[in-house]
Structures are given as structure tokens and as C-alpha cells.
């Protein structure tokens, strides 16, 4: 007897769904005022970054490894169709079933249909960012199926009704005292200590019953191996291994960009991934499986390959490198903007610099247009990226696309920001106009300048600047005015310019 039909429409998270999330500056403001959260994020990223730097320093061939990893990923993207077909052929031959999903809605339908065939009421999950991308958990709940996160950090967030703030360490913004409060309340353990061993033991006990009783599981994939049809999962706790071996049915959801040509490519990518993600020489648990094996592991194995905007990214020369990402999170750990805001301000499962370029593109530049501006363009993300994604280059390209969108909208003529930029263009285009604007600006800003020479609050559009930083008053003398008071140097400079002409 089949399970009853339920609605497949997910109830989106307003925090982590780019379609509903507020712009980055709006979302970031309350976080900047949360000193505890900022302290948690800064401490965690400092620890991970320090471990990563130490282990990278011991590799004399680190740059060669980066070059090799980047070359492998770029080669895959240049030949993606062929490798995906090869993966499908070999995975099917090994006993797996491959499904193709063009978008989130199609992927959700495929997964829910499989689970209904299994009469599933619960499903255990290995940490997967792609499932968060398509809002899988809300869709499962709407379909009458309870998702159970088995990754410790994801479990903390699920029980605490919270959202992930980091690709690798989702609960990075939560400290152990907060974890104790969540576990004590949701697990019914009022006397629980905040000792890490005690918290881990509580989570292990809670999950063990689920591992042994729930017959269906969902995983993501770090890599797909085309030559063997294999799926690769790396994790740190062993929960993934439990989900891969005990359930009767396993569903793997993977973006089409995750494929690698051959098994030997892991030699390079696993080295750079472990060091960049968690500051380890090698990952504690690396699981590789191909199809099904009688008497060992799941009896039914499905792979759902999802596009969801990736083909559009692939078609663009500059943006294509976005798909080289191996989800290590190194860019987040070194980013000065992420350090101050954490991941929630990005309004997407993909936070930090990689989220700032990936999320708007997955949304076809219809949502999350503020994210490309959530960067100082310092380039630190590019320096640590193990597959050499030039994130600042992509950010600049996406900013240009956002500006082009705004220019094409006639309503922009009524936008104060747009009119202000047009006015600035007019002023800067003429020497006399520029000089006059300097004089008027100096006079006008005196009304908002404190006795110490700082401007701390401006009205209207200027408030967007001063709400997060102070501004020095304009000097009484411009450089041009100062230069004009030095006749000898001015005359010499004029003569030099005349000779050059």
C-alpha cells in the first residue's frame, strides 16, 4: 500500500532562502550588534585558519597541488557532459539508479516519490549543502516525512531551530554552553554538563536509535567518480558511515559539477580539501561506494543529479570558475566581512565569499543581488582557495551585471541612489563644477561635524554610511588649494608639463 499523498511545496526558511531573505546590509546590521555571536565566529575561524596555515606551510609543493587541483576541476567543467554520461553508465552498471533534475522542484519530486515508494515516515541525513539549497527539509516535512540530521553540528541547529552559518562547520556561531541548553531542553537532560565529551555522548545516544531503526537515508556527495560510477563522502564524525551502511535505501543528491574523471584525481583533491577545510592532513572518514552489493550496504541506491542553474553558470567564461568549488570553506575563514557578520547575513546556505558569487548565479541574478557587494575585494579568498577560484574577479563581473540590471529599469529614475550617481557623474566631469561642489560640501557638512572633527551621523542616504562607520570632516584646504600656495613648485610643474607637450 502506498503512502498517502502530501503537498510537495516546501515551507521556505526566510533566513536561508535567497528568494525571501533581506538584503545583506539589512541582515548584517543586527548581527554586528550581537557581540557573543561575533566572538564565537572570530574564535572559530581563527582556530581553523591557524591550523590550515600550519599544515599548508609543511607542504613544499602546496602551490603545485593547488595548480593540479585547479586544472582537474577546470578540465571537468570543460568536458562536463561526457563525464556525467560516463558516471551514469558506470553507476547504473554497478546497481545504482541515476535521476536527472533540471531544478529544485524536479529534484524534490524525485526524492519524495522514492521515499513514498519506501513508505518512509523518517529519513536520516548526512550533512549536505545541496539539500539546503533546494529546501529539502521543509519539503520533507510538508510531505509528512521527518528529516533527522546526523551530523553533530547540523543536529545542534535542527534541535535549536537555527540555521547553518558555515559550509564546513555549520554551528560555528554556537558555543558549548548554548549547545548544552539546546540538548538539555530537546533531549530531556536537565542535568547535562557542557563538557564536550558529555555533549558528544548525549548526541551519540540520541542518534544511535535512529541509525538502527530508520531504513532510508539521504546523502550529498563531495565527489562523483566517472570511471567507476562511485560516490565519495568525506566527514569527521563517522555518522556518514552509519548512514551509508545501515539503511535499506540510500538517496544521494549531488550537483552536476561534483564529478571527477578518475579515482586517481582524489590523490590531489583530498589533500587540498582536508588542509583547507579543517586543518587536517587527511580526513578522518572517507567513504567511497559504487552501486549496490548483496549483503553489504543499501539494497537500493539512487543518485539525483541536479542542475538548478549550474548549466547557465557553466556557459559564462568568467563565472564558470565558480563551479570549481570543492566546498572547503577556506575563503570564509579568511574573509574580513564574514568574520564580522557570520553566515546568516548572506541569506543562503552558501555563505562567505563563495556564497556571494554562487547564490546570485543559482538565482539567475533575480535574487541576492546585494551579495556581490558583501566584499572588500581584498583578495584573501583567492589566496587561500585550493582550486584557485578568482572570487574577486567574479564579484566584479556580477556587480557589473547588477548595475546593468538597474540601468535597464526605468523606475531607477526615481531611485535616490541612481539620481545621486548621475549627479556625481555630472559634477566630476567638470573642473569648475568639482571645485564648487567641494566648497558647498565643506559648508554643508559643518552642520554634522562634531567638535572633534568627526561626522558620526548623516541624514538620508548618508545614513547608510554612518550607521556602520564614522567619517572625517572635509579639510579646510584641498590639495589643489595647497598646491596653488606653492608658486615655485607650481611653476616648475607647469614648465615640465609644457616641455612634455
CSV table of C-alpha atoms in Angstrom, one decimal:
chain,number,residue,atom,x,y,z
A,1,UNK,CA,0.0,0.0,0.0
A,2,UNK,CA,1.4,3.3,-1.0
A,3,UNK,CA,1.9,6.2,1.4
A,4,UNK,CA,-0.8,9.0,1.4
A,5,UNK,CA,-0.1,11.9,-0.9
A,6,UNK,CA,1.1,15.1,0.7
A,7,UNK,CA,1.9,18.6,-0.5
A,8,UNK,CA,5.4,18.8,-2.0
A,9,UNK,CA,5.6,22.6,-1.7
A,10,UNK,CA,8.3,23.4,0.8
A,11,UNK,CA,7.8,25.9,3.5
A,12,UNK,CA,10.9,28.1,2.9
A,13,UNK,CA,13.2,29.5,5.6
A,14,UNK,CA,13.0,33.3,5.4
A,15,UNK,CA,16.6,33.4,6.7
A,16,UNK,CA,18.3,31.0,4.3
A,17,UNK,CA,16.1,31.1,1.2
A,18,UNK,CA,17.5,33.8,-1.1
A,19,UNK,CA,14.1,34.5,-2.6
A,20,UNK,CA,12.8,35.8,0.8
A,21,UNK,CA,16.0,36.8,2.6
A,22,UNK,CA,16.6,40.6,3.2
A,23,UNK,CA,19.5,42.4,1.5
A,24,UNK,CA,22.9,41.7,3.0
A,25,UNK,CA,23.3,45.2,4.7
A,26,UNK,CA,19.9,44.8,6.4
A,27,UNK,CA,20.5,41.3,7.6
A,28,UNK,CA,24.1,42.1,8.8
A,29,UNK,CA,23.1,45.1,11.0
A,30,UNK,CA,21.6,43.2,13.9
A,31,UNK,CA,24.4,40.6,13.7
A,32,UNK,CA,27.0,43.3,14.0
A,33,UNK,CA,25.3,44.3,17.3
A,34,UNK,CA,25.5,40.7,18.6
A,35,UNK,CA,28.8,40.6,20.4
A,36,UNK,CA,28.6,37.0,21.5
A,37,UNK,CA,27.9,35.7,18.0
A,38,UNK,CA,30.8,37.7,16.6
A,39,UNK,CA,33.1,36.5,19.3
A,40,UNK,CA,32.1,32.8,18.5
A,41,UNK,CA,32.7,33.3,14.8
A,42,UNK,CA,36.0,35.1,15.2
A,43,UNK,CA,37.3,32.4,17.7
A,44,UNK,CA,36.3,29.5,15.5
A,45,UNK,CA,37.7,31.0,12.2
A,46,UNK,CA,40.9,31.9,13.9
A,47,UNK,CA,41.4,28.4,15.1
A,48,UNK,CA,40.7,26.8,11.8
A,49,UNK,CA,42.7,29.3,9.8
A,50,UNK,CA,45.7,28.8,12.1
A,51,UNK,CA,45.6,25.0,11.7
A,52,UNK,CA,45.3,25.4,8.0
A,53,UNK,CA,48.2,27.7,7.7
A,54,UNK,CA,50.5,25.4,9.8
A,55,UNK,CA,49.7,22.3,7.6
A,56,UNK,CA,50.0,24.2,4.4
A,57,UNK,CA,53.4,25.5,5.4
A,58,UNK,CA,54.7,22.0,5.8
A,59,UNK,CA,53.9,21.2,2.2
A,60,UNK,CA,56.7,22.3,0.0
A,61,UNK,CA,54.6,21.6,-3.1
A,62,UNK,CA,51.4,23.3,-1.9
A,63,UNK,CA,51.3,25.7,-4.9
A,64,UNK,CA,51.8,22.7,-7.3
A,65,UNK,CA,48.9,20.9,-5.5
A,66,UNK,CA,46.7,24.0,-6.0
A,67,UNK,CA,47.6,24.2,-9.6
A,68,UNK,CA,46.9,20.5,-10.1
A,69,UNK,CA,43.5,20.7,-8.3
A,70,UNK,CA,42.5,23.7,-10.3
A,71,UNK,CA,43.5,22.0,-13.5
A,72,UNK,CA,41.5,18.9,-12.7
A,73,UNK,CA,38.4,20.9,-11.9
A,74,UNK,CA,38.7,23.2,-14.9
A,75,UNK,CA,39.1,20.1,-17.2
A,76,UNK,CA,36.0,18.6,-15.7
A,77,UNK,CA,33.9,21.7,-16.4
A,78,UNK,CA,35.2,21.9,-20.0
A,79,UNK,CA,34.1,18.3,-20.6
A,80,UNK,CA,31.2,18.0,-18.1
A,81,UNK,CA,28.6,16.4,-20.3
A,82,UNK,CA,30.9,13.5,-21.3
A,83,UNK,CA,31.9,12.7,-17.7
A,84,UNK,CA,28.4,12.9,-16.4
A,85,UNK,CA,27.2,10.4,-19.0
A,86,UNK,CA,30.2,8.1,-18.1
A,87,UNK,CA,29.2,8.4,-14.5
A,88,UNK,CA,25.6,7.4,-15.2
A,89,UNK,CA,26.7,4.4,-17.3
A,90,UNK,CA,29.0,3.0,-14.7
A,91,UNK,CA,26.8,3.8,-11.7
A,92,UNK,CA,23.9,2.0,-13.4
A,93,UNK,CA,26.1,-0.9,-14.2
A,94,UNK,CA,27.0,-1.2,-10.6
A,95,UNK,CA,23.4,-1.4,-9.5
A,96,UNK,CA,22.5,2.2,-8.9
A,97,UNK,CA,19.7,4.3,-10.4
A,98,UNK,CA,20.6,7.8,-11.8
A,99,UNK,CA,17.9,10.5,-11.9
A,100,UNK,CA,18.4,13.9,-13.7
A,101,UNK,CA,16.8,17.0,-12.2
A,102,UNK,CA,16.7,20.3,-14.0
A,103,UNK,CA,15.8,22.4,-11.0
A,104,UNK,CA,14.9,22.2,-7.3
A,105,UNK,CA,11.2,21.4,-7.9
A,106,UNK,CA,12.1,18.4,-10.0
A,107,UNK,CA,14.7,17.1,-7.5
A,108,UNK,CA,12.2,17.4,-4.7
A,109,UNK,CA,9.6,15.5,-6.6
A,110,UNK,CA,12.1,12.7,-7.4
A,111,UNK,CA,13.2,12.3,-3.8
A,112,UNK,CA,9.7,12.4,-2.4
A,113,UNK,CA,8.4,9.8,-4.9
A,114,UNK,CA,11.3,7.5,-3.9
A,115,UNK,CA,10.5,7.9,-0.2
A,116,UNK,CA,6.8,7.3,-0.7
A,117,UNK,CA,7.6,4.1,-2.5
A,118,UNK,CA,9.5,3.2,0.6
A,119,UNK,CA,6.6,4.2,2.8
A,120,UNK,CA,9.1,6.3,4.7
A,121,UNK,CA,8.0,8.4,7.6
A,122,UNK,CA,11.5,9.3,8.7
A,123,UNK,CA,14.8,9.7,6.9
A,124,UNK,CA,18.3,10.1,8.3
A,125,UNK,CA,20.6,12.6,6.6
A,126,UNK,CA,24.3,13.1,6.1
A,127,UNK,CA,25.2,16.8,6.0
A,128,UNK,CA,24.6,18.1,2.5
A,129,UNK,CA,24.6,21.7,1.4
A,130,UNK,CA,22.8,20.8,-1.8
A,131,UNK,CA,19.7,19.7,0.2
A,132,UNK,CA,19.7,23.0,1.9
A,133,UNK,CA,20.0,24.7,-1.4
A,134,UNK,CA,16.7,23.1,-2.6
A,135,UNK,CA,15.0,23.5,0.8
A,136,UNK,CA,14.7,19.7,1.1
A,137,UNK,CA,13.9,19.5,4.9
A,138,UNK,CA,10.8,21.8,4.6
A,139,UNK,CA,9.7,19.8,1.6
A,140,UNK,CA,10.1,16.5,3.5
A,141,UNK,CA,8.1,17.9,6.5
A,142,UNK,CA,5.4,19.2,4.2
A,143,UNK,CA,5.3,15.6,2.8
A,144,UNK,CA,4.8,14.0,6.2
A,145,UNK,CA,8.4,12.8,6.4
A,146,UNK,CA,10.7,13.7,9.4
A,147,UNK,CA,14.3,14.5,8.4
A,148,UNK,CA,16.8,13.7,11.1
A,149,UNK,CA,20.2,15.4,10.8
A,150,UNK,CA,23.0,13.1,11.9
A,151,UNK,CA,26.0,15.5,11.6
A,152,UNK,CA,26.6,16.8,15.1
A,153,UNK,CA,26.6,20.5,14.1
A,154,UNK,CA,23.5,20.0,11.9
A,155,UNK,CA,21.8,18.2,14.7
A,156,UNK,CA,22.5,21.1,17.1
A,157,UNK,CA,21.0,23.5,14.6
A,158,UNK,CA,18.0,21.3,13.9
A,159,UNK,CA,17.1,20.9,17.6
A,160,UNK,CA,17.8,24.6,18.2
A,161,UNK,CA,15.6,25.7,15.3
A,162,UNK,CA,18.6,27.5,13.9
A,163,UNK,CA,20.3,27.8,10.5
A,164,UNK,CA,23.9,27.0,9.4
A,165,UNK,CA,26.4,29.8,9.3
A,166,UNK,CA,29.4,27.9,7.7
A,167,UNK,CA,29.9,25.4,4.9
A,168,UNK,CA,32.1,23.1,6.9
A,169,UNK,CA,31.3,24.0,10.5
A,170,UNK,CA,27.5,24.8,10.3
A,171,UNK,CA,27.2,25.6,14.1
A,172,UNK,CA,30.4,27.6,14.3
A,173,UNK,CA,28.4,30.5,15.8
A,174,UNK,CA,27.1,28.4,18.7
A,175,UNK,CA,29.3,27.9,21.8
A,176,UNK,CA,29.2,24.8,24.1
A,177,UNK,CA,27.0,26.4,26.8
A,178,UNK,CA,24.4,27.2,24.2
A,179,UNK,CA,24.7,23.6,22.9
A,180,UNK,CA,24.1,22.3,26.5
A,181,UNK,CA,20.9,24.4,26.8
A,182,UNK,CA,19.6,23.0,23.5
A,183,UNK,CA,20.4,19.4,24.3
A,184,UNK,CA,19.1,19.7,27.9
A,185,UNK,CA,15.7,21.0,26.6
A,186,UNK,CA,15.2,18.9,23.5
A,187,UNK,CA,16.6,15.6,24.8
A,188,UNK,CA,15.2,15.9,28.3
A,189,UNK,CA,18.5,16.0,30.0
A,190,UNK,CA,18.3,18.8,32.6
A,191,UNK,CA,21.5,17.7,34.4
A,192,UNK,CA,23.6,17.6,31.3
A,193,UNK,CA,27.1,19.1,31.6
A,194,UNK,CA,28.6,21.5,29.0
A,195,UNK,CA,31.7,19.3,28.9
A,196,UNK,CA,32.4,18.4,25.2
A,197,UNK,CA,32.6,14.7,26.0
A,198,UNK,CA,29.2,14.8,27.7
A,199,UNK,CA,27.6,16.7,24.9
A,200,UNK,CA,29.0,14.2,22.3
A,201,UNK,CA,27.8,11.2,24.3
A,202,UNK,CA,24.3,12.7,24.5
A,203,UNK,CA,24.2,13.2,20.8
A,204,UNK,CA,25.6,9.7,20.2
A,205,UNK,CA,22.9,8.1,22.4
A,206,UNK,CA,20.2,10.2,20.7
A,207,UNK,CA,21.2,9.2,17.2
A,208,UNK,CA,22.1,5.6,17.8
A,209,UNK,CA,18.5,4.5,17.9
A,210,UNK,CA,17.8,6.4,14.7
A,211,UNK,CA,20.7,4.7,12.9
A,212,UNK,CA,19.4,1.3,13.9
A,213,UNK,CA,15.7,1.8,13.1
A,214,UNK,CA,15.3,4.2,10.2
A,215,UNK,CA,15.6,2.3,6.9
A,216,UNK,CA,16.1,5.3,4.5
A,217,UNK,CA,19.0,7.8,4.2
A,218,UNK,CA,19.9,10.8,2.2
A,219,UNK,CA,23.4,12.0,1.5
A,220,UNK,CA,25.2,14.6,-0.5
A,221,UNK,CA,28.4,14.0,-2.4
A,222,UNK,CA,31.8,15.6,-2.2
A,223,UNK,CA,32.8,13.9,-5.5
A,224,UNK,CA,31.4,11.6,-8.1
A,225,UNK,CA,33.9,9.4,-10.0
A,226,UNK,CA,33.1,9.0,-13.7
A,227,UNK,CA,35.3,5.9,-14.4
A,228,UNK,CA,33.7,3.8,-11.7
A,229,UNK,CA,30.3,5.4,-11.1
A,230,UNK,CA,31.4,5.9,-7.4
A,231,UNK,CA,30.2,8.4,-4.9
A,232,UNK,CA,32.7,9.9,-2.4
A,233,UNK,CA,31.8,11.3,1.0
A,234,UNK,CA,34.3,12.9,3.5
A,235,UNK,CA,33.3,13.6,7.1
A,236,UNK,CA,34.8,13.9,10.5
A,237,UNK,CA,32.5,12.0,12.9
A,238,UNK,CA,31.5,8.6,11.4
A,239,UNK,CA,27.8,9.5,11.2
A,240,UNK,CA,28.1,9.4,7.5
A,241,UNK,CA,29.5,5.9,7.5
A,242,UNK,CA,26.5,4.8,9.6
A,243,UNK,CA,24.1,6.3,7.1
A,244,UNK,CA,25.8,4.6,4.2
A,245,UNK,CA,25.9,1.1,5.7
A,246,UNK,CA,22.8,0.5,7.8
A,247,UNK,CA,19.7,1.8,5.8
A,248,UNK,CA,18.0,-0.3,3.2
A,249,UNK,CA,17.7,2.6,0.7
A,250,UNK,CA,20.1,5.4,0.1
A,251,UNK,CA,19.5,8.5,-2.0
A,252,UNK,CA,22.4,10.7,-2.9
A,253,UNK,CA,21.7,14.3,-4.1
A,254,UNK,CA,24.6,15.9,-6.0
A,255,UNK,CA,25.2,18.9,-8.1
A,256,UNK,CA,26.3,18.1,-11.7
A,257,UNK,CA,29.7,19.8,-11.1
A,258,UNK,CA,30.8,17.3,-8.5
A,259,UNK,CA,32.1,14.7,-11.0
A,260,UNK,CA,35.8,13.8,-11.4
A,261,UNK,CA,37.2,11.9,-14.3
A,262,UNK,CA,39.0,9.1,-12.4
A,263,UNK,CA,39.8,7.7,-9.0
A,264,UNK,CA,43.4,8.9,-9.1
A,265,UNK,CA,42.2,12.5,-9.0
A,266,UNK,CA,41.3,12.1,-5.4
A,267,UNK,CA,45.1,11.9,-4.6
A,268,UNK,CA,45.3,15.6,-5.2
A,269,UNK,CA,41.8,16.8,-4.2
A,270,UNK,CA,41.7,15.0,-0.8
A,271,UNK,CA,45.0,16.6,0.2
A,272,UNK,CA,43.9,20.1,-0.5
A,273,UNK,CA,40.4,19.6,0.8
A,274,UNK,CA,41.4,18.3,4.3
A,275,UNK,CA,44.0,21.0,4.8
A,276,UNK,CA,41.8,23.8,3.6
A,277,UNK,CA,38.6,22.7,5.3
A,278,UNK,CA,39.5,21.6,8.8
A,279,UNK,CA,43.3,22.0,9.0
A,280,UNK,CA,44.0,18.2,8.9
A,281,UNK,CA,46.4,16.2,6.9
A,282,UNK,CA,43.7,13.8,5.9
A,283,UNK,CA,40.0,13.5,6.5
A,284,UNK,CA,39.0,11.2,9.4
A,285,UNK,CA,36.4,9.3,7.4
A,286,UNK,CA,36.4,9.0,3.6
A,287,UNK,CA,33.7,6.7,2.2
A,288,UNK,CA,33.6,5.5,-1.4
A,289,UNK,CA,30.9,3.3,-2.7
A,290,UNK,CA,29.7,2.1,-6.1
A,291,UNK,CA,26.1,1.0,-6.7
A,292,UNK,CA,24.9,-1.9,-4.5
A,293,UNK,CA,26.5,-5.1,-3.2
A,294,UNK,CA,24.3,-8.0,-2.0
A,295,UNK,CA,24.5,-8.4,1.8
A,296,UNK,CA,26.6,-5.2,2.2
A,297,UNK,CA,25.2,-1.7,2.5
A,298,UNK,CA,21.9,-0.4,1.0
A,299,UNK,CA,19.8,-2.7,-1.2
A,300,UNK,CA,18.6,0.2,-3.3
A,301,UNK,CA,20.7,3.2,-4.3
A,302,UNK,CA,19.6,6.3,-6.1
A,303,UNK,CA,21.6,9.3,-7.3
A,304,UNK,CA,19.8,12.5,-8.1
A,305,UNK,CA,22.0,14.8,-10.3
A,306,UNK,CA,20.7,18.3,-10.1
A,307,UNK,CA,21.4,21.3,-12.4
A,308,UNK,CA,19.4,24.1,-10.8
A,309,UNK,CA,21.2,26.9,-12.6
A,310,UNK,CA,24.6,25.3,-12.9
A,311,UNK,CA,24.4,25.0,-16.7
A,312,UNK,CA,23.9,28.7,-17.0
A,313,UNK,CA,27.0,29.4,-14.9
A,314,UNK,CA,28.9,26.9,-17.0
A,315,UNK,CA,28.1,28.8,-20.2
A,316,UNK,CA,29.8,32.0,-19.0
A,317,UNK,CA,33.6,32.3,-19.2
A,318,UNK,CA,34.4,34.3,-16.1
A,319,UNK,CA,31.7,32.9,-13.9
A,320,UNK,CA,32.4,29.3,-14.8
A,321,UNK,CA,35.2,29.0,-12.3
A,322,UNK,CA,32.6,29.3,-9.5
A,323,UNK,CA,31.7,25.6,-10.2
A,324,UNK,CA,35.3,24.5,-9.4
A,325,UNK,CA,34.5,24.9,-5.7
A,326,UNK,CA,35.0,21.9,-3.5
A,327,UNK,CA,33.2,23.4,-0.5
A,328,UNK,CA,36.2,23.6,1.8
A,329,UNK,CA,35.2,26.9,3.4
A,330,UNK,CA,38.7,28.3,3.4
A,331,UNK,CA,37.5,31.6,1.8
A,332,UNK,CA,35.1,32.1,4.7
A,333,UNK,CA,37.7,31.6,7.3
A,334,UNK,CA,40.0,34.3,5.9
A,335,UNK,CA,37.3,36.8,4.8
A,336,UNK,CA,37.2,40.0,6.9
A,337,UNK,CA,33.5,40.5,6.1
A,338,UNK,CA,32.4,37.0,7.1
A,339,UNK,CA,34.4,37.3,10.3
A,340,UNK,CA,32.2,40.3,11.3
A,341,UNK,CA,28.8,39.0,10.2
A,342,UNK,CA,28.9,35.2,10.2
A,343,UNK,CA,26.9,33.2,7.7
A,344,UNK,CA,23.3,34.2,8.5
A,345,UNK,CA,23.6,37.6,6.9
A,346,UNK,CA,24.1,36.0,3.4
A,347,UNK,CA,20.5,34.6,3.4
A,348,UNK,CA,21.7,31.4,1.8
A,349,UNK,CA,23.1,28.0,2.7
A,350,UNK,CA,26.2,29.2,0.9
A,351,UNK,CA,27.8,32.0,2.9
A,352,UNK,CA,31.0,33.9,2.7
A,353,UNK,CA,32.9,34.8,-0.5
A,354,UNK,CA,31.9,31.7,-2.3
A,355,UNK,CA,28.3,32.2,-1.4
A,356,UNK,CA,28.5,35.8,-2.6
A,357,UNK,CA,29.2,34.6,-6.1
A,358,UNK,CA,27.4,31.3,-6.2
A,359,UNK,CA,24.0,32.2,-4.7
A,360,UNK,CA,23.1,35.1,-7.1
A,361,UNK,CA,24.0,32.9,-10.1
A,362,UNK,CA,21.9,30.0,-8.9
A,363,UNK,CA,19.1,32.5,-8.5
A,364,UNK,CA,19.7,33.6,-12.1
A,365,UNK,CA,20.6,37.1,-10.8
A,366,UNK,CA,16.9,37.6,-9.8
A,367,UNK,CA,17.6,37.5,-6.1
A,368,UNK,CA,20.5,38.1,-3.7
A,369,UNK,CA,21.9,40.9,-5.9
A,370,UNK,CA,23.3,42.5,-2.7
A,371,UNK,CA,25.8,39.7,-2.1
A,372,UNK,CA,28.4,40.6,-4.7
A,373,UNK,CA,28.8,43.8,-2.7
A,374,UNK,CA,29.4,41.9,0.6
A,375,UNK,CA,33.2,42.1,0.0
A,376,UNK,CA,36.1,44.4,0.4
A,377,UNK,CA,37.8,42.8,-2.7
A,378,UNK,CA,40.9,42.3,-0.6
A,379,UNK,CA,41.7,39.1,-2.5
A,380,UNK,CA,42.4,37.0,0.7
A,381,UNK,CA,39.8,34.4,-0.6
A,382,UNK,CA,41.7,33.9,-3.8
A,383,UNK,CA,45.0,33.4,-2.0
A,384,UNK,CA,43.7,30.5,0.1
A,385,UNK,CA,41.3,28.8,-2.4
A,386,UNK,CA,42.7,25.3,-3.0
A,387,UNK,CA,41.3,25.3,-6.6
A,388,UNK,CA,42.3,28.9,-7.4
A,389,UNK,CA,38.9,30.4,-8.0
A,390,UNK,CA,39.4,34.1,-8.6
A,391,UNK,CA,36.5,35.2,-6.4
A,392,UNK,CA,37.2,38.9,-6.7
A,393,UNK,CA,37.2,38.7,-10.5
A,394,UNK,CA,33.7,37.0,-10.4
A,395,UNK,CA,32.5,39.5,-7.8
A,396,UNK,CA,33.4,42.4,-10.1
A,397,UNK,CA,31.6,40.7,-13.0
A,398,UNK,CA,28.5,40.1,-11.0
A,399,UNK,CA,28.5,43.7,-9.8
A,400,UNK,CA,28.6,44.9,-13.4
A,401,UNK,CA,25.6,42.7,-14.1
A,402,UNK,CA,23.7,44.1,-11.1
A,403,UNK,CA,24.4,47.7,-12.4
A,404,UNK,CA,23.3,46.7,-15.9
A,405,UNK,CA,20.0,45.4,-14.4
A,406,UNK,CA,19.4,48.6,-12.6
A,407,UNK,CA,20.2,50.7,-15.6
A,408,UNK,CA,17.6,48.8,-17.7
A,409,UNK,CA,14.8,49.6,-15.2
A,410,UNK,CA,13.1,52.8,-15.9
A,411,UNK,CA,12.0,53.1,-12.3
A,412,UNK,CA,15.6,53.8,-11.4
A,413,UNK,CA,15.0,57.4,-12.5
A,414,UNK,CA,13.0,57.7,-9.2
A,415,UNK,CA,15.7,56.0,-7.1
A,416,UNK,CA,17.6,58.5,-5.0
A,417,UNK,CA,20.8,56.4,-5.2
A,418,UNK,CA,20.6,56.3,-9.0
A,419,UNK,CA,19.9,60.0,-9.2
A,420,UNK,CA,22.8,60.6,-6.8
A,421,UNK,CA,25.2,58.7,-9.0
A,422,UNK,CA,24.1,60.6,-12.1
A,423,UNK,CA,24.6,63.9,-10.2
A,424,UNK,CA,28.1,62.8,-9.1
A,425,UNK,CA,28.9,61.9,-12.7
A,426,UNK,CA,27.9,65.4,-13.8
A,427,UNK,CA,29.9,67.1,-11.0
A,428,UNK,CA,33.1,65.0,-11.6
A,429,UNK,CA,33.0,65.6,-15.3
A,430,UNK,CA,33.9,69.3,-15.0
A,431,UNK,CA,36.7,71.0,-13.1
A,432,UNK,CA,34.7,74.1,-12.2
A,433,UNK,CA,31.7,72.0,-11.0
A,434,UNK,CA,34.0,69.8,-9.0
A,435,UNK,CA,35.6,72.8,-7.2
A,436,UNK,CA,32.2,74.3,-6.5
A,437,UNK,CA,30.9,71.0,-5.1
A,438,UNK,CA,33.9,70.9,-2.7
A,439,UNK,CA,33.2,74.3,-1.3
A,440,UNK,CA,29.5,73.6,-0.9
A,441,UNK,CA,30.2,70.2,0.6
A,442,UNK,CA,32.6,71.7,3.1
A,443,UNK,CA,30.0,74.2,4.2
A,444,UNK,CA,27.1,71.7,4.4
A,445,UNK,CA,29.0,69.1,6.3
A,446,UNK,CA,29.9,71.6,9.1
A,447,UNK,CA,26.3,71.2,10.3
A,448,UNK,CA,27.0,67.5,11.1
A,449,UNK,CA,30.7,67.7,12.2
A,450,UNK,CA,31.4,67.3,15.9
A,451,UNK,CA,34.0,69.3,17.9
A,452,UNK,CA,36.5,66.5,17.4
A,453,UNK,CA,36.3,66.9,13.6
A,454,UNK,CA,34.4,63.6,13.0
A,455,UNK,CA,31.0,63.1,11.4
A,456,UNK,CA,29.1,60.4,13.1
A,457,UNK,CA,25.6,60.8,11.7
A,458,UNK,CA,24.3,61.9,8.3
A,459,UNK,CA,20.7,62.2,7.1
A,460,UNK,CA,19.0,60.4,4.2
A,461,UNK,CA,21.3,58.3,2.0
A,462,UNK,CA,24.3,59.4,4.0
A,463,UNK,CA,22.9,57.4,7.0
A,464,UNK,CA,23.8,54.2,5.2
A,465,UNK,CA,27.4,55.1,5.5
A,466,UNK,CA,27.5,56.5,9.1
A,467,UNK,CA,25.4,53.7,10.6
A,468,UNK,CA,28.5,51.5,10.4
A,469,UNK,CA,31.4,53.9,10.3
A,470,UNK,CA,32.4,57.4,11.2
A,471,UNK,CA,33.6,60.0,8.6
A,472,UNK,CA,36.2,62.7,9.0
A,473,UNK,CA,35.2,66.2,8.1
A,474,UNK,CA,36.4,67.6,4.8
A,475,UNK,CA,39.7,69.5,5.3
A,476,UNK,CA,39.6,73.3,5.1
A,477,UNK,CA,42.2,73.2,2.3
A,478,UNK,CA,42.1,70.9,-0.7
A,479,UNK,CA,45.2,69.5,-2.3
A,480,UNK,CA,44.7,71.9,-5.2
A,481,UNK,CA,44.4,74.9,-3.0
A,482,UNK,CA,47.5,73.8,-1.1
A,483,UNK,CA,49.4,73.3,-4.3
A,484,UNK,CA,48.4,76.7,-5.5
A,485,UNK,CA,50.1,78.3,-2.5
A,486,UNK,CA,53.5,76.8,-3.6
A,487,UNK,CA,54.2,79.0,-6.6
A,488,UNK,CA,57.8,77.8,-7.2
A,489,UNK,CA,56.7,74.1,-7.4
A,490,UNK,CA,53.6,75.0,-9.4
A,491,UNK,CA,55.7,77.0,-11.9
A,492,UNK,CA,58.2,74.2,-12.2
A,493,UNK,CA,55.5,71.7,-12.7
A,494,UNK,CA,53.8,73.9,-15.3
A,495,UNK,CA,57.1,74.2,-17.2
A,496,UNK,CA,57.7,70.4,-17.1
A,497,UNK,CA,54.2,69.8,-18.5
A,498,UNK,CA,54.8,72.3,-21.2
A,499,UNK,CA,58.0,70.6,-22.3
A,500,UNK,CA,56.2,67.2,-22.4
A,501,UNK,CA,53.6,68.7,-24.7
